[in-house]
């Protein structure tokens, strides 16, 4: 298995017949079904888009200390879509994201493939090749026996997950349909548990549920054990109402997982029917590295000076 490129130079990983991991960076304005869904769920019509972009730009220009591409429609839409084109909500989200970056107390200040390569090569964070039945991207995270926390600390795991989200959000369809998460806690141990401090747990949850410009549809937790229950008590106080409703505990019951993600969208290891060889960690890292240009671009944005 190796990284390949199509005629336009776009990277992809071919895993088997009709199973391929490849990003689709095209807009969906010629897809009737997507256009209809965007209109119904996001208020996305040509009139609303133009009005919201104009107002969002006006609000952002009041923050002259923030260096971002205010004339880039695609960049601004990434924050407008998850906030249903309400400019003030999009402003709150973008300011929160860049305050995290400016304070340098989390993982958003330096996104690069080198900072997450070990997590990718260890196959701790993966982007699954097939979307779910509703078009949502699936991000899979190993947080149990396959996670060697002597190699990958919890902050680096979170950094890798954030980078994978950022890359997936290059796709307008992912901005529309959202993201499904699956986390495997198989044989989680005390060595894993000590990675989680309340302070970093709060930062992780706040950044993800308040400021990351994604539509989080479901968070599916499998093989959760007694040690997991202790860990979850650390996170629970920081979860908002929306996320509480979207977290599902499946234990060892993959049929429960399949109520949220059809089996034909999942690999055999998750009780699915997609039979393909496990992606080599190095190949996944090579795939992500092809989007290093985007990570570098985002690293160049932010407050011109650190906030005092």
Short mmCIF file of C-alpha atoms in Angstrom, two decimals:
data_model
loop_
_atom_site.label_atom_id
_atom_site.label_comp_id
_atom_site.label_asym_id
_atom_site.label_seq_id
_atom_site.Cartn_x
_atom_site.Cartn_y
_atom_site.Cartn_z
CA UNK A 1 0.00 0.00 0.00
CA UNK A 2 1.36 3.39 -0.98
CA UNK A 3 0.28 6.94 -1.62
CA UNK A 4 -0.85 7.60 -5.19
CA UNK A 5 -1.83 10.67 -7.19
CA UNK A 6 -4.57 11.23 -9.75
CA UNK A 7 -4.27 13.13 -13.06
CA UNK A 8 -4.73 16.46 -11.26
CA UNK A 9 -2.06 15.61 -8.68
CA UNK A 10 -4.52 14.97 -5.82
CA UNK A 11 -3.27 12.35 -3.33
CA UNK A 12 -5.23 9.21 -2.54
CA UNK A 13 -4.82 5.84 -0.84
CA UNK A 14 -6.26 2.88 -2.72
CA UNK A 15 -7.28 0.21 -0.21
CA UNK A 16 -9.19 -2.20 -2.38
CA UNK A 17 -11.89 -2.42 -5.05
CA UNK A 18 -14.01 0.72 -4.76
CA UNK A 19 -12.38 1.63 -1.41
CA UNK A 20 -10.27 4.76 -1.62
CA UNK A 21 -9.34 7.56 0.77
CA UNK A 22 -9.39 10.82 -1.16
CA UNK A 23 -10.52 14.33 -0.35
CA UNK A 24 -13.06 16.13 -2.54
CA UNK A 25 -12.27 19.86 -2.46
CA UNK A 26 -14.96 20.84 -4.97
CA UNK A 27 -17.99 22.92 -4.01
CA UNK A 28 -21.39 21.22 -4.05
CA UNK A 29 -23.30 23.94 -5.87
CA UNK A 30 -24.08 21.53 -8.75
CA UNK A 31 -25.34 18.80 -6.39
CA UNK A 32 -29.09 19.23 -5.99
CA UNK A 33 -29.29 17.07 -2.87
CA UNK A 34 -26.47 18.94 -1.10
CA UNK A 35 -27.83 22.34 -2.11
CA UNK A 36 -31.21 21.39 -0.68
CA UNK A 37 -29.71 20.12 2.56
CA UNK A 38 -27.60 23.27 2.92
CA UNK A 39 -30.68 25.41 2.44
CA UNK A 40 -32.75 23.47 4.99
CA UNK A 41 -30.10 22.91 7.67
CA UNK A 42 -27.75 25.89 7.27
CA UNK A 43 -30.02 28.58 5.77
CA UNK A 44 -27.56 28.51 2.84
CA UNK A 45 -29.09 30.38 -0.09
CA UNK A 46 -27.25 32.74 -2.46
CA UNK A 47 -28.88 35.76 -0.76
CA UNK A 48 -28.08 34.64 2.79
CA UNK A 49 -24.52 33.71 1.83
CA UNK A 50 -23.77 37.11 0.33
CA UNK A 51 -25.41 39.04 3.16
CA UNK A 52 -23.66 36.95 5.82
CA UNK A 53 -20.26 37.20 4.14
CA UNK A 54 -20.58 40.99 3.94
CA UNK A 55 -21.62 41.32 7.58
CA UNK A 56 -18.98 38.84 8.75
CA UNK A 57 -16.26 40.79 6.94
CA UNK A 58 -17.50 44.01 8.49
CA UNK A 59 -17.35 42.49 11.98
CA UNK A 60 -13.89 41.04 11.40
CA UNK A 61 -12.49 44.34 10.17
CA UNK A 62 -13.24 45.78 13.60
CA UNK A 63 -10.57 43.40 14.90
CA UNK A 64 -7.58 44.93 13.18
CA UNK A 65 -5.17 42.97 15.39
CA UNK A 66 -6.32 39.70 13.82
CA UNK A 67 -4.49 38.59 10.68
CA UNK A 68 -6.83 36.40 8.64
CA UNK A 69 -7.86 36.35 4.95
CA UNK A 70 -11.08 38.37 5.25
CA UNK A 71 -11.51 38.44 1.45
CA UNK A 72 -11.36 34.65 1.11
CA UNK A 73 -14.96 33.41 0.82
CA UNK A 74 -13.99 29.74 1.24
CA UNK A 75 -12.14 30.49 4.48
CA UNK A 76 -15.03 32.50 5.94
CA UNK A 77 -17.63 29.92 4.92
CA UNK A 78 -15.85 27.34 7.07
CA UNK A 79 -16.94 29.39 10.09
CA UNK A 80 -20.31 30.47 8.72
CA UNK A 81 -21.56 26.99 7.81
CA UNK A 82 -21.39 25.43 11.31
CA UNK A 83 -23.01 28.57 12.75
CA UNK A 84 -25.82 28.49 10.15
CA UNK A 85 -24.68 31.75 8.56
CA UNK A 86 -25.21 33.88 11.66
CA UNK A 87 -22.23 36.29 11.45
CA UNK A 88 -22.06 37.11 15.16
CA UNK A 89 -21.90 33.42 16.06
CA UNK A 90 -19.22 32.88 13.41
CA UNK A 91 -17.28 35.81 14.86
CA UNK A 92 -17.43 34.32 18.37
CA UNK A 93 -16.16 31.03 17.00
CA UNK A 94 -13.26 32.49 15.03
CA UNK A 95 -12.17 34.79 17.87
CA UNK A 96 -12.25 31.87 20.30
CA UNK A 97 -10.15 29.72 17.97
CA UNK A 98 -7.46 32.36 17.54
CA UNK A 99 -7.41 33.23 21.24
CA UNK A 100 -6.48 29.60 21.88
CA UNK A 101 -3.72 29.94 19.29
CA UNK A 102 -2.44 33.25 20.68
CA UNK A 103 -2.31 32.03 24.27
CA UNK A 104 -0.15 29.04 23.24
CA UNK A 105 -1.66 26.95 26.04
CA UNK A 106 -3.15 24.32 23.77
CA UNK A 107 -2.27 22.46 20.57
CA UNK A 108 -3.61 24.93 17.99
CA UNK A 109 -0.57 27.22 17.94
CA UNK A 110 1.62 24.98 15.76
CA UNK A 111 -0.07 22.57 13.40
CA UNK A 112 2.36 20.59 11.28
CA UNK A 113 2.82 17.05 10.03
CA UNK A 114 6.05 16.73 11.98
CA UNK A 115 4.21 17.46 15.23
CA UNK A 116 1.73 14.63 14.61
CA UNK A 117 3.74 12.15 12.54
CA UNK A 118 4.25 9.68 15.38
CA UNK A 119 0.53 9.64 16.20
CA UNK A 120 -0.23 8.97 12.53
CA UNK A 121 2.47 6.32 12.09
CA UNK A 122 1.26 4.60 15.26
CA UNK A 123 -2.25 4.62 13.73
CA UNK A 124 -3.71 6.42 16.75
CA UNK A 125 -5.74 8.83 14.61
CA UNK A 126 -7.19 7.78 11.25
CA UNK A 127 -9.52 9.20 8.63
CA UNK A 128 -11.67 6.32 7.43
CA UNK A 129 -12.01 5.99 3.64
CA UNK A 130 -15.80 5.89 3.37
CA UNK A 131 -18.29 8.51 4.54
CA UNK A 132 -21.26 7.33 6.57
CA UNK A 133 -24.74 6.85 5.15
CA UNK A 134 -25.49 10.57 5.56
CA UNK A 135 -22.28 11.77 3.93
CA UNK A 136 -20.41 12.50 7.15
CA UNK A 137 -16.67 11.97 7.46
CA UNK A 138 -15.58 9.41 10.06
CA UNK A 139 -12.53 10.01 12.25
CA UNK A 140 -11.33 7.00 14.26
CA UNK A 141 -9.17 7.37 17.37
CA UNK A 142 -7.43 4.60 19.31
CA UNK A 143 -7.46 5.41 23.03
CA UNK A 144 -6.92 1.96 24.47
CA UNK A 145 -4.39 -0.85 24.08
CA UNK A 146 -3.09 0.37 20.71
CA UNK A 147 -2.22 3.78 22.16
CA UNK A 148 1.33 3.72 23.50
CA UNK A 149 1.32 6.91 25.55
CA UNK A 150 5.10 6.66 26.05
CA UNK A 151 5.30 7.48 22.32
CA UNK A 152 2.23 9.68 21.90
CA UNK A 153 1.13 11.92 24.77
CA UNK A 154 -2.49 12.97 25.13
CA UNK A 155 -1.75 16.54 23.91
CA UNK A 156 -0.13 15.12 20.78
CA UNK A 157 -3.09 12.80 20.24
CA UNK A 158 -5.41 15.81 20.43
CA UNK A 159 -3.13 17.77 18.08
CA UNK A 160 -3.29 14.92 15.55
CA UNK A 161 -7.09 14.74 15.81
CA UNK A 162 -7.37 18.52 15.37
CA UNK A 163 -5.08 18.43 12.33
CA UNK A 164 -7.15 15.62 10.79
CA UNK A 165 -10.33 17.62 11.38
CA UNK A 166 -8.78 20.73 9.81
CA UNK A 167 -7.75 18.78 6.72
CA UNK A 168 -11.16 17.08 6.40
CA UNK A 169 -12.81 20.50 6.62
CA UNK A 170 -11.13 21.48 3.37
CA UNK A 171 -14.04 19.57 1.85
CA UNK A 172 -17.20 21.68 1.49
CA UNK A 173 -19.24 18.48 1.76
CA UNK A 174 -17.69 17.74 5.15
CA UNK A 175 -18.49 21.29 6.24
CA UNK A 176 -22.09 20.55 5.26
CA UNK A 177 -22.60 16.95 6.36
CA UNK A 178 -20.38 17.07 9.45
CA UNK A 179 -18.09 14.60 11.21
CA UNK A 180 -18.69 11.35 13.06
CA UNK A 181 -16.16 10.28 15.68
CA UNK A 182 -15.44 6.74 16.82
CA UNK A 183 -13.06 6.21 19.75
CA UNK A 184 -11.86 2.77 20.82
CA UNK A 185 -11.06 2.34 24.53
CA UNK A 186 -10.23 -1.38 24.34
CA UNK A 187 -8.17 -2.35 27.42
CA UNK A 188 -7.65 1.22 28.55
CA UNK A 189 -5.18 1.21 31.46
CA UNK A 190 -4.07 3.38 34.36
CA UNK A 191 -1.11 4.48 32.21
CA UNK A 192 -3.64 6.06 29.86
CA UNK A 193 -5.72 7.49 32.70
CA UNK A 194 -2.86 9.57 34.13
CA UNK A 195 -2.62 11.39 30.78
CA UNK A 196 -5.89 13.21 31.48
CA UNK A 197 -5.74 16.27 33.71
CA UNK A 198 -8.89 18.31 34.39
CA UNK A 199 -7.22 21.45 33.00
CA UNK A 200 -6.29 19.86 29.67
CA UNK A 201 -9.61 18.04 29.50
CA UNK A 202 -11.40 21.41 29.74
CA UNK A 203 -9.17 22.93 27.05
CA UNK A 204 -9.79 19.95 24.75
CA UNK A 205 -13.55 20.05 25.16
CA UNK A 206 -13.85 23.85 24.94
CA UNK A 207 -11.77 24.01 21.78
CA UNK A 208 -13.65 21.18 20.09
CA UNK A 209 -17.23 21.95 21.01
CA UNK A 210 -17.11 25.76 20.97
CA UNK A 211 -14.43 26.97 18.58
CA UNK A 212 -13.49 24.29 16.02
CA UNK A 213 -15.54 25.07 12.88
CA UNK A 214 -17.10 21.65 12.45
CA UNK A 215 -20.53 20.11 12.71
CA UNK A 216 -20.03 17.32 15.24
CA UNK A 217 -22.82 14.84 14.56
CA UNK A 218 -22.07 11.90 16.84
CA UNK A 219 -19.30 10.75 19.21
CA UNK A 220 -19.29 6.97 19.42
CA UNK A 221 -17.32 5.29 22.20
CA UNK A 222 -16.63 1.57 21.90
CA UNK A 223 -15.10 -0.98 24.28
CA UNK A 224 -15.41 1.50 27.15
CA UNK A 225 -14.33 -0.11 30.44
CA UNK A 226 -14.17 0.66 34.17
CA UNK A 227 -11.02 2.73 33.67
CA UNK A 228 -12.85 4.65 30.97
CA UNK A 229 -15.63 5.48 33.46
CA UNK A 230 -13.09 7.14 35.73
CA UNK A 231 -11.67 9.10 32.80
CA UNK A 232 -15.10 10.20 31.63
CA UNK A 233 -15.84 11.75 35.02
CA UNK A 234 -12.96 14.16 34.34
CA UNK A 235 -14.53 15.30 31.06
CA UNK A 236 -18.23 15.27 31.90
CA UNK A 237 -18.37 18.62 33.79
CA UNK A 238 -17.13 20.44 30.67
CA UNK A 239 -19.59 18.93 28.19
CA UNK A 240 -22.36 21.15 26.87
CA UNK A 241 -25.94 19.99 26.39
CA UNK A 242 -25.52 19.35 22.66
CA UNK A 243 -22.45 17.15 23.05
CA UNK A 244 -24.00 15.25 25.97
CA UNK A 245 -26.83 14.25 23.66
CA UNK A 246 -24.46 13.17 20.90
CA UNK A 247 -22.14 10.95 22.94
CA UNK A 248 -23.06 7.27 22.68
CA UNK A 249 -21.57 4.46 24.79
CA UNK A 250 -21.56 1.16 22.93
CA UNK A 251 -19.30 -1.05 25.02
CA UNK A 252 -18.62 -4.22 23.03
CA UNK A 253 -21.92 -3.97 21.14
CA UNK A 254 -21.08 -3.11 17.57
CA UNK A 255 -24.77 -3.39 16.67
CA UNK A 256 -25.27 -0.31 18.84
CA UNK A 257 -22.60 1.51 16.85
CA UNK A 258 -24.33 0.49 13.62
CA UNK A 259 -27.48 2.34 14.68
CA UNK A 260 -25.48 5.53 14.05
CA UNK A 261 -23.07 4.39 11.32
CA UNK A 262 -24.17 1.75 8.82
CA UNK A 263 -22.05 -1.40 8.88
CA UNK A 264 -21.24 -1.04 5.18
CA UNK A 265 -19.40 2.21 6.00
CA UNK A 266 -17.11 0.61 8.60
CA UNK A 267 -14.11 -1.76 8.57
CA UNK A 268 -14.30 -5.31 9.91
CA UNK A 269 -12.56 -4.24 13.14
CA UNK A 270 -15.64 -2.17 14.01
CA UNK A 271 -18.09 -4.90 13.05
CA UNK A 272 -18.50 -3.45 9.58
CA UNK A 273 -18.53 -5.11 6.21
CA UNK A 274 -15.80 -3.10 4.47
CA UNK A 275 -12.98 -5.57 3.98
CA UNK A 276 -9.72 -3.77 3.33
CA UNK A 277 -6.19 -4.01 4.73
CA UNK A 278 -5.38 -1.71 7.62
CA UNK A 279 -3.79 1.48 6.35
CA UNK A 280 -0.10 1.64 7.14
CA UNK A 281 0.68 4.49 9.50
CA UNK A 282 3.45 5.83 7.30
CA UNK A 283 1.08 5.98 4.32
CA UNK A 284 -1.50 7.90 6.36
CA UNK A 285 1.25 10.31 7.45
CA UNK A 286 2.32 10.74 3.81
CA UNK A 287 -1.30 11.47 2.87
CA UNK A 288 -1.65 14.14 5.56
CA UNK A 289 1.72 15.63 4.59
CA UNK A 290 0.29 16.45 1.16
CA UNK A 291 -1.88 19.02 2.96
CA UNK A 292 1.01 20.55 4.87
CA UNK A 293 0.49 23.67 2.73
CA UNK A 294 -2.87 24.14 4.41
CA UNK A 295 -1.49 23.65 7.92
CA UNK A 296 1.30 26.15 7.21
CA UNK A 297 -1.23 28.59 5.83
CA UNK A 298 -3.33 28.36 8.98
CA UNK A 299 -0.23 28.70 11.17
CA UNK A 300 0.43 32.08 9.52
CA UNK A 301 -2.98 33.41 10.61
CA UNK A 302 -3.82 34.75 14.03
CA UNK A 303 -3.37 37.71 16.30
CA UNK A 304 -0.54 39.98 15.20
CA UNK A 305 0.65 40.13 18.79
CA UNK A 306 -0.09 37.85 21.68
CA UNK A 307 -3.04 39.04 23.73
CA UNK A 308 -2.09 40.41 27.10
#
